[in-house]
Amino acid sequence: MKFFGIDVGGTTIKIGLVDEHACILDKWAIKTDISNQGENVLRDIYHSIMDYLKSHQLTLDDIDGFGFGIPGPIKDSKVSFCANLGWGEKDLKKEFLELLGCEKKVKAGNDATVAAAAEFWKQNGKYSDLVMFTLGTGVGGGIIIDKTPLDGFNGAGGEVGHIVVDFKYQFDCNCGQKGCFETVASATGIVRLARYWINEYQTILVDDESLTAKAVFDAAKQNDPLAVFVCEEVGYYIGYTMSMIAATVNPQVFALGGGVSQAGDILLSAVERNFKKYAFKAVRNTEIILADLGNDAGIIGAAYLVK
Amino acid sequence: MKFFGIDVGGTTIKIGLVDEHACILDKWAIKTDISNQGENVLRDIYHSIMDYLKSHQLTLDDIDGFGFGIPGPIKDSKVSFCANLGWGEKDLKKEFLELLGCEKKVKAGNDATVAAAAEFWKQNGKYSDLVMFTLGTGVGGGIIIDKTPLDGFNGAGGEVGHIVVDFKYQFDCNCGQKGCFETVASATGIVRLARYWINEYQTILVDDESLTAKAVFDAAKQNDPLAVFVCEEVGYYIGYTMSMIAATVNPQVFALGGGVSQAGDILLSAVERNFKKYAFKAVRNTEIILADLGNDAGIIGAAYLVK
């Protein structure tokens, strides 16, 4: 079986042909044309795929489904809004089926949910329920329950980045709230915390453009006092937030993905310690893994939706 | 169609015959025999039901399913443990089918999940996703997603009473943690908060056995300063906890049930105000309703499981 997984970003659209074993058979990228409220996006994807099929002696009959990952809230394959693409409400499934002109499986999911689906598929039946945090510029969350991605009633299921968990720093969040999880647990949040404490702790870090999350993790590996303290703070917020989610949806496993997860053991051990400290005993042994599908997660997870 | 809904408590087992419209056609109760690790419980239920059927000229052929509500964690109708009944691990479905001696739909759920199912069924298709808090001696939680009760991987889905949300009082919880949601939001928690503040605020309340959650609510309705303050505190913890769950599972509606919910508007307005303060904008308009199916919720919700 063959599926197209389409990872729609604000700059680039990644398109991949994926088989039933989550293997990418081929992939390419096109630019995202966000002019006129992104009205060309779906048509550009359609034409790019049709060109590909033609040049590979394939037809739509060879394809079993089209899955989309979209950076915005989605419910039943309908987009509520998507600032990065200029989209307002959009019935993606209906519009793409009109372009195809034939009955096919078409589904769309939020990009963080799609990343969770990719990790889930990659684990190949090891887990039935998974919650994934994607720690990048912000924090995305994806929830798979009983093998099914959870959209939520407004398409905001798994929007864990906007759970208010910090009452100590109360940094402003882009969403308008203060103290959201992503203000202290994203790559941006880590830099923010390092800057906040830079005069209070000994450190090799310097407050200029060299101060990145990666620089903090590298310094922590050398036992830099500031960097170690920041990793502990971030580990607390991640572990504590996981403990709340564990007592709510009680997943089989938490997966940490995205740039921040590349900190590896130093962060993971702080996360695990804090998770066990705050988690209800019935869920205290929930497994926590590092996920890293890299750049292909969006393609694979999107294909999972129509598998 | 006819179902038996069986609400198994540590003292009493309520058994009800329920039709496909969530109407109770008949109901009765038997005592719970918890001797010998509750080994007689299922057999007692079976005999009571067979006696009922016989005396009403009915047979097992007239019954479409048997649903159970159990006060403990349950996964796929298997009990992990149930302190109130003396049960350890128990494959309830298998054991009850052996008693029946024929193929029937048999399912079991956690009692708080079953209460959520009852409210969901009562709403008759108005909602597809619902999260219910049952505020009583403790705080139970039940989650229905896309019409399906969420068990969670360890049967601990919806155990919201043990989310740590209080860092101010840090009261000890029965579960071994400090600051669990139920330490400040259950009926017991309300009394605890009133006692904690009784010397700091003017009040008509007296610190003796007359100090109940209901007494606090009654006093709040008369603008008693202590009682009003306690309602505000409880409203904060409920509203804040809801905001976290809203950004995780994004339900269509929250239902507040149990004794504490009978406080009515005074508590509900504090809950709504605090929910809107902390909730992510995409979920800020999630509806909050008061649920009160009373004592029949367990029977109706258990029957829903096999409907």
XYZ file of C-alpha atoms in Angstrom:
614
model
C 0.000 0.000 0.000
C 1.123 3.561 -0.682
C 0.159 6.811 1.015
C 1.164 10.415 0.581
C 2.217 12.140 3.794
C 2.150 15.909 3.390
C 3.786 18.098 6.029
C 2.538 21.621 5.385
C 4.723 24.335 6.920
C 4.661 28.109 6.579
C 7.839 28.108 4.413
C 8.084 24.624 2.916
C 5.710 21.772 2.142
C 7.302 18.344 2.454
C 5.666 15.587 0.454
C 6.534 11.936 0.897
C 5.368 8.625 -0.546
C 5.146 6.199 2.358
C 4.486 2.463 2.435
C 2.509 0.443 5.000
C 5.659 -0.118 7.087
C 6.241 3.614 7.702
C 9.091 3.625 5.146
C 9.490 6.702 2.987
C 9.805 5.500 -0.628
C 10.435 8.961 -2.007
C 10.173 12.556 -0.848
C 10.565 16.098 -2.019
C 9.660 19.628 -0.988
C 7.939 22.608 -2.560
C 7.746 26.221 -1.415
C 4.661 27.354 0.450
C 2.852 30.126 -1.393
C 1.043 32.009 1.366
C -0.150 34.817 -0.927
C -3.904 35.524 -0.995
C -4.555 33.774 2.316
C -2.744 30.687 1.115
C -5.349 29.965 -1.532
C -2.821 28.183 -3.783
C -1.443 25.812 -1.159
C -3.701 22.813 -1.795
C -3.635 23.266 -5.572
C 0.192 23.462 -5.555
C 0.304 20.206 -3.549
C -2.135 18.524 -5.942
C -0.164 19.539 -9.039
C 3.155 18.546 -7.491
C 1.798 15.095 -6.650
C 0.197 14.628 -10.081
C 3.497 15.603 -11.761
C 5.312 13.097 -9.574
C 2.868 10.296 -10.350
C 3.065 10.979 -14.091
C 6.854 11.021 -14.187
C 6.943 7.740 -12.246
C 4.363 5.922 -14.383
C 1.907 5.909 -11.484
C -1.731 6.999 -11.253
C -4.104 7.917 -8.431
C -5.233 4.266 -8.477
C -1.836 3.336 -7.008
C -2.354 5.607 -3.980
C -4.411 4.583 -0.940
C -4.650 7.874 0.876
C -3.456 11.422 1.469
C -2.620 12.596 4.984
C -1.846 16.200 5.927
C -0.083 17.726 8.926
C -1.112 21.350 9.486
C 0.299 23.895 11.973
C -3.029 24.818 13.576
C -6.111 23.424 15.308
C -7.962 20.764 13.324
C -11.133 18.817 13.990
C -12.306 15.993 11.737
C -9.934 17.197 8.982
C -11.418 20.692 9.088
C -9.013 23.540 9.830
C -10.256 26.129 12.368
C -7.536 28.621 11.474
C -3.893 28.500 10.510
C -1.971 31.753 10.936
C 1.218 30.414 9.245
C -0.643 29.631 6.017
C -3.051 32.554 6.120
C -5.976 30.151 6.323
C -9.210 30.800 8.163
C -11.799 28.022 8.415
C -11.149 25.462 5.714
C -12.660 22.077 4.920
C -9.350 20.606 3.778
C -10.708 17.151 3.059
C -13.544 18.435 0.887
C -11.324 20.845 -1.043
C -8.599 18.286 -1.708
C -11.127 15.658 -2.785
C -12.522 18.175 -5.298
C -9.023 18.615 -6.733
C -8.509 14.839 -6.903
C -11.892 14.340 -8.553
C -12.273 10.827 -7.163
C -12.984 9.092 -3.839
C -9.831 8.685 -1.743
C -9.000 8.586 1.930
C -8.020 12.147 2.893
C -7.345 13.227 6.468
C -5.608 16.104 8.205
C -4.259 16.533 11.712
C -2.456 19.115 13.767
C 1.323 18.978 13.251
C 2.103 18.050 16.868
C -0.533 15.314 16.798
C 0.962 14.099 13.526
C 4.434 13.985 15.150
C 2.943 11.831 17.929
C 1.381 9.580 15.280
C 4.788 9.206 13.600
C 6.437 8.149 16.853
C 3.547 5.803 17.547
C 3.804 4.176 14.122
C 7.579 3.913 14.383
C 7.182 2.014 17.664
C 5.313 -0.549 15.596
C 2.598 -1.716 17.966
C 4.726 -1.551 21.122
C 2.387 1.082 22.572
C -1.374 1.623 22.298
C -1.476 5.049 23.973
C 1.176 7.739 23.694
C 1.537 11.386 24.653
C 4.262 13.314 22.882
C 5.731 16.712 23.729
C 7.505 18.399 20.841
C 9.889 20.860 22.458
C 11.023 23.405 19.892
C 10.464 27.138 19.482
C 7.229 26.489 21.339
C 5.903 23.277 22.876
C 3.469 21.172 20.874
C 1.647 18.154 22.191
C 0.106 15.145 20.524
C -2.061 12.483 22.126
C -2.783 9.007 20.740
C -5.404 7.029 22.649
C -6.138 3.465 21.682
C -4.231 3.984 18.402
C -6.343 7.024 17.491
C -5.053 10.620 17.421
C -7.084 12.867 19.733
C -8.240 16.042 17.995
C -10.313 17.459 20.849
C -13.653 19.225 20.431
C -12.131 22.458 19.057
C -9.128 20.749 17.491
C -7.097 21.914 20.512
C -6.460 18.458 21.990
C -2.880 18.125 23.186
C -2.231 21.899 23.303
C -0.113 21.257 26.375
C 2.206 24.178 25.613
C -0.549 26.444 26.923
C -1.182 24.782 30.248
C -0.293 27.360 32.901
C 2.265 25.639 35.136
C 4.635 28.409 36.156
C 3.698 30.749 38.984
C 7.295 31.679 39.782
C 8.532 33.507 36.695
C 5.207 34.317 35.004
C 6.820 35.049 31.652
C 4.464 36.405 28.979
C 3.350 33.817 26.405
C 2.500 34.568 22.761
C -1.024 33.324 23.467
C -1.704 36.228 25.829
C -1.412 34.218 29.070
C 1.424 34.246 31.574
C 3.279 31.175 32.840
C 2.373 28.773 30.026
C 4.359 25.526 29.899
C 6.085 26.604 26.687
C 7.462 29.803 28.258
C 9.754 27.644 30.431
C 10.119 24.335 28.551
C 10.685 25.246 24.884
C 14.098 26.010 23.379
C 13.148 29.682 23.682
C 12.153 29.118 27.301
C 15.492 27.561 28.145
C 17.355 30.581 26.800
C 14.926 32.819 28.718
C 15.660 30.977 31.976
C 19.425 31.073 31.390
C 19.235 34.841 30.804
C 17.080 35.306 33.895
C 19.646 33.629 36.177
C 22.887 34.518 34.382
C 24.064 36.961 37.056
C 23.176 34.653 39.944
C 25.172 31.558 38.988
C 28.729 30.931 37.864
C 28.777 30.123 34.162
C 30.765 29.949 30.961
C 27.665 31.076 29.056
C 27.531 34.602 27.657
C 24.383 36.638 27.152
C 24.651 37.204 23.413
C 23.487 35.399 20.271
C 25.648 32.398 21.256
C 23.200 31.689 24.097
C 21.039 28.902 22.627
C 19.324 25.913 24.193
C 22.059 23.717 22.717
C 24.744 25.899 24.335
C 22.976 25.479 27.691
C 22.858 21.683 27.295
C 26.504 21.522 26.214
C 27.510 23.606 29.242
C 25.402 21.410 31.540
C 27.297 18.352 30.308
C 30.440 20.098 31.621
C 28.733 20.756 34.978
C 28.361 24.475 34.398
C 26.433 25.666 37.518
C 24.003 27.938 35.651
C 23.346 25.376 32.934
C 22.799 22.564 35.449
C 20.346 24.726 37.393
C 18.415 25.636 34.222
C 18.176 21.957 33.193
C 16.791 21.165 36.651
C 14.181 23.928 36.346
C 13.132 22.770 32.868
C 13.082 19.150 34.073
C 10.750 20.172 36.872
C 8.279 21.877 34.544
C 8.290 18.985 32.069
C 8.048 16.293 34.762
C 5.337 18.140 36.663
C 3.262 18.787 33.534
C 3.603 15.113 32.606
C 2.336 14.135 36.069
C -0.876 16.108 35.501
C -1.412 14.581 32.094
C -0.632 11.095 33.424
C -3.446 11.380 35.992
C -5.797 12.641 33.279
C -5.330 10.469 30.186
C -2.992 7.853 31.733
C -0.958 7.064 28.597
C 1.317 4.045 28.294
C 4.313 6.185 27.377
C 5.459 9.787 27.124
C 7.719 10.675 24.206
C 9.898 13.794 24.258
C 10.709 15.067 20.799
C 12.042 18.208 19.134
C 15.282 20.106 19.593
C 15.214 20.256 23.384
C 15.004 16.479 23.611
C 18.506 16.332 22.107
C 19.828 17.392 25.510
C 19.643 13.671 26.199
C 20.225 12.139 29.599
C 20.879 15.313 31.535
C 17.383 16.596 30.851
C 15.697 13.192 30.824
C 16.909 12.322 34.321
C 15.583 15.634 35.712
C 12.269 14.993 33.943
C 12.001 11.455 35.334
C 12.880 12.502 38.873
C 10.285 15.269 38.898
C 7.667 13.131 37.195
C 7.995 10.450 39.867
C 7.843 13.114 42.581
C 4.475 14.491 41.474
C 2.773 11.580 39.711
C -0.080 9.627 41.320
C 1.178 6.200 42.355
C -1.006 4.305 39.850
C 0.739 6.079 36.956
C 4.185 6.671 38.474
C 5.861 4.017 36.346
C 4.694 5.438 33.026
C 7.574 5.071 30.599
C 9.323 8.195 29.268
C 11.289 7.933 26.020
C 13.202 10.284 23.775
C 11.776 10.458 20.273
C 13.719 11.547 17.272
C 12.324 10.941 13.866
C 13.945 14.164 12.725
C 12.614 16.005 9.736
C 10.618 13.086 8.396
C 8.210 12.862 11.363
C 5.713 15.173 9.663
C 5.582 13.050 6.492
C 5.349 9.718 8.311
C 2.764 10.901 10.856
C 0.595 12.485 8.153
C 0.647 9.187 6.241
C -0.358 7.341 9.439
C -3.633 9.262 9.502
C -4.794 7.512 6.307
C -3.114 4.153 6.808
C -33.589 -3.368 24.740
C -32.815 -4.067 28.377
C -29.549 -3.839 30.306
C -28.547 -4.398 33.875
C -26.562 -1.545 35.420
C -24.752 -2.684 38.541
C -23.224 -0.102 40.872
C -20.901 -2.006 43.183
C -20.068 -0.134 46.402
C -18.223 -1.246 49.514
C -21.458 -1.373 51.564
C -24.279 -1.758 49.044
C -24.652 -3.052 45.510
C -27.322 -1.244 43.509
C -28.805 -3.203 40.627
C -31.045 -1.626 38.025
C -32.825 -2.753 34.870
C -32.375 0.028 32.326
C -33.885 0.504 28.871
C -32.259 1.994 25.766
C -33.484 5.485 26.720
C -31.542 5.530 30.031
C -34.795 4.928 31.960
C -34.610 2.719 35.038
C -37.416 0.140 34.719
C -36.745 -1.377 38.128
C -34.040 -1.271 40.771
C -33.071 -2.783 44.081
C -30.056 -3.117 46.353
C -28.226 -5.944 48.096
C -25.595 -5.834 50.798
C -21.943 -6.145 49.779
C -20.319 -9.198 51.324
C -16.659 -8.260 51.517
C -15.634 -11.349 53.511
C -12.862 -13.519 52.038
C -11.541 -10.767 49.770
C -15.020 -10.176 48.377
C -15.141 -13.596 46.731
C -18.952 -13.740 46.956
C -19.664 -10.364 45.393
C -20.119 -11.451 41.765
C -21.987 -14.648 42.726
C -24.367 -12.655 44.962
C -25.055 -10.270 42.072
C -25.642 -13.174 39.695
C -28.097 -14.931 42.052
C -29.936 -11.695 42.833
C -30.409 -11.004 39.135
C -31.486 -14.595 38.348
C -34.036 -14.434 41.198
C -35.335 -11.152 39.820
C -35.645 -12.505 36.289
C -37.440 -15.646 37.473
C -39.946 -13.729 39.605
C -40.688 -11.413 36.680
C -41.114 -14.178 34.072
C -37.948 -13.046 32.301
C -34.886 -15.009 31.173
C -31.322 -14.101 30.217
C -32.540 -13.986 26.595
C -34.433 -10.804 27.475
C -31.267 -9.035 28.633
C -28.815 -7.396 26.230
C -25.928 -6.671 28.560
C -24.512 -6.310 32.044
C -22.515 -3.206 32.973
C -20.609 -2.750 36.233
C -19.329 0.342 38.024
C -16.448 -0.484 40.367
C -14.656 1.795 42.877
C -11.125 1.184 41.598
C -8.920 1.268 38.507
C -10.185 -0.799 35.594
C -8.807 -1.500 32.153
C -10.763 -3.401 29.491
C -13.172 -4.684 32.181
C -10.296 -6.086 34.238
C -9.966 -4.806 37.804
C -6.400 -3.895 38.891
C -7.332 -3.715 42.560
C -10.302 -2.569 44.609
C -9.611 -1.868 48.279
C -13.305 -1.320 49.151
C -14.268 -4.798 47.950
C -11.115 -6.586 49.029
C -10.354 -7.460 45.407
C -6.900 -7.765 43.920
C -6.540 -8.353 40.174
C -9.781 -9.719 38.790
C -11.015 -10.477 35.288
C -14.568 -9.382 36.067
C -15.892 -9.971 32.576
C -14.558 -13.539 32.389
C -15.791 -14.455 35.872
C -19.259 -13.029 35.349
C -19.591 -14.720 31.955
C -18.730 -18.047 33.618
C -21.555 -17.473 36.111
C -23.968 -16.566 33.302
C -22.933 -19.609 31.279
C -23.783 -17.946 27.974
C -22.424 -15.229 25.693
C -23.554 -11.760 26.756
C -22.148 -8.249 26.601
C -20.379 -7.683 29.936
C -18.303 -4.584 30.676
C -16.975 -2.827 33.762
C -15.727 0.691 34.352
C -14.407 2.810 37.175
C -17.235 4.396 39.210
C -16.243 7.979 38.349
C -16.009 7.090 34.654
C -19.405 5.433 34.944
C -20.844 8.613 36.521
C -19.506 10.559 33.535
C -21.126 8.007 31.204
C -24.445 8.505 32.999
C -24.318 12.271 32.561
C -23.270 11.797 28.948
C -26.174 9.453 28.247
C -28.636 11.711 30.056
C -27.603 14.584 27.789
C -28.842 12.420 24.946
C -26.428 13.189 22.160
C -26.000 16.872 22.994
C -22.291 16.292 23.673
C -19.708 13.980 22.111
C -16.928 14.610 24.634
C -17.374 15.242 28.338
C -15.157 15.477 31.400
C -16.891 15.058 34.744
C -15.582 15.852 38.224
C -17.430 14.053 41.012
C -16.789 16.139 44.113
C -17.581 14.100 47.220
C -15.457 12.717 50.041
C -12.692 12.662 47.446
C -12.689 13.890 43.866
C -13.317 11.391 41.091
C -13.001 12.120 37.407
C -14.503 10.553 34.332
C -13.631 11.260 30.715
C -15.746 10.443 27.663
C -14.039 11.035 24.323
C -15.968 10.587 21.114
C -18.736 8.775 23.054
C -16.244 6.291 24.554
C -15.229 6.177 28.231
C -11.460 6.567 28.629
C -9.974 3.869 30.879
C -6.319 4.837 30.505
C -3.463 2.373 30.189
C -3.484 1.396 33.880
C -7.198 2.039 34.358
C -6.250 5.354 35.969
C -7.683 7.623 33.259
C -9.540 10.560 34.776
C -7.893 10.226 38.218
C -7.944 14.006 38.406
C -8.305 14.006 42.200
C -4.613 13.190 42.363
C -3.260 15.925 40.146
C -1.023 18.063 42.368
C -2.375 21.599 42.024
C -1.895 23.136 45.442
C 1.503 24.499 46.436
C 0.077 26.878 49.052
C -1.452 24.609 51.701
C 0.235 21.297 50.787
C -2.268 19.228 52.775
C -1.480 15.502 53.003
C -3.523 13.323 50.643
C -4.565 9.714 51.339
C -2.558 8.683 48.278
C 0.716 9.692 49.950
C 1.226 12.915 47.990
C 0.774 16.489 49.178
C -1.368 19.113 47.497
C -3.581 16.810 45.415
C -6.650 18.407 43.848
C -8.967 16.462 46.148
C -7.313 17.845 49.299
C -8.739 21.272 48.457
C -11.765 20.594 46.212
C -13.650 17.684 47.806
C -16.289 18.095 50.532
C -13.561 17.097 52.989
C -11.229 19.666 51.458
C -13.759 22.444 51.868
C -14.112 21.703 55.569
C -10.310 21.551 55.798
C -9.977 24.997 54.197
C -12.681 26.489 56.431
C -10.872 25.143 59.530
C -7.555 26.460 58.247
C -8.862 30.019 57.932
C -11.473 30.102 60.707
C -9.475 32.418 62.971
C -8.555 34.790 60.152
C -11.996 35.696 58.819
C -15.249 36.771 60.416
C -17.743 33.910 60.331
C -20.881 32.364 61.761
C -19.290 28.923 61.257
C -18.114 27.001 64.322
C -15.260 24.496 64.343
C -17.179 21.417 65.533
C -19.096 18.597 63.868
C -21.559 21.158 62.416
C -18.790 22.331 60.071
C -19.672 20.551 56.813
C -19.281 21.534 53.177
C -23.016 22.214 53.074
C -22.717 24.540 56.105
C -19.959 26.451 54.291
C -22.124 26.835 51.174
C -25.154 27.899 53.192
C -23.057 30.508 55.009
C -21.579 31.732 51.711
C -25.095 32.334 50.403
C -25.492 34.724 53.356
C -22.204 36.442 52.474
C -20.324 35.037 55.435
C -16.742 36.344 54.892
C -14.972 33.058 55.714
C -17.399 30.980 53.635
C -17.155 33.336 50.656
C -13.359 33.197 50.810
C -13.353 29.390 50.981
C -15.702 29.162 47.963
C -13.347 31.445 46.052
C -10.348 29.247 46.935
C -12.183 26.060 45.916
C -13.425 27.758 42.738
C -9.827 28.630 41.896
C -8.605 25.060 42.292
C -11.484 23.609 40.278
C -11.286 26.248 37.535
C -7.504 26.014 37.292
C -7.524 22.197 37.153
C -10.188 22.364 34.445
C -7.994 24.746 32.430
C -5.182 22.173 32.400
C -7.497 19.390 31.331
C -9.118 21.607 28.699
C -5.726 22.184 27.012
C -5.021 18.446 27.161
C -8.166 16.583 26.084
C -10.217 19.633 24.978
C -13.662 18.284 25.904
C -16.903 19.832 24.696
C -18.235 20.245 28.228
C -17.212 19.916 31.874
C -19.806 18.509 34.274
C -19.545 19.072 38.029
C -21.296 16.393 40.033
C -21.405 15.093 43.581
C -22.256 16.802 46.860
C -20.060 19.850 46.377
C -21.797 20.699 43.128
C -24.967 21.351 45.130
C -23.393 24.611 46.237
C -24.870 25.850 42.974
C -24.203 29.274 41.510
C -21.878 30.568 44.200
C -19.299 27.896 43.442
C -20.035 27.678 39.723
C -19.364 31.380 39.156
C -16.007 31.148 40.961
C -15.152 28.074 38.877
C -16.093 29.790 35.616
C -14.178 32.954 36.431
C -11.013 31.047 37.301
C -11.367 28.699 34.335
C -11.543 31.611 31.914
C -8.560 33.241 33.627
C -6.242 30.258 33.094
C -7.631 28.488 30.021
C -5.929 28.694 26.611
C -7.988 30.921 24.321
C -8.942 28.079 21.939
C -10.737 26.260 24.785
C -11.814 29.213 26.923
C -15.473 28.887 25.961
C -15.785 25.238 26.984
C -19.184 24.843 28.619
C -19.389 24.035 32.352
C -22.579 22.452 33.685
C -23.808 21.125 37.017
C -24.696 17.440 36.880
C -27.019 15.771 39.301
C -28.304 12.342 38.508
C -28.256 11.589 42.230
C -28.047 8.030 43.434
C -29.032 6.470 40.118
C -25.953 7.691 38.220
C -24.047 4.512 38.994
C -26.797 2.256 37.627
C -27.414 4.326 34.489
C -23.727 4.825 33.687
C -22.949 1.131 34.182
C -25.766 0.247 31.785
C -24.343 2.729 29.240
C -21.166 0.675 29.020
C -23.067 -2.213 27.388
C -25.662 -0.222 25.468
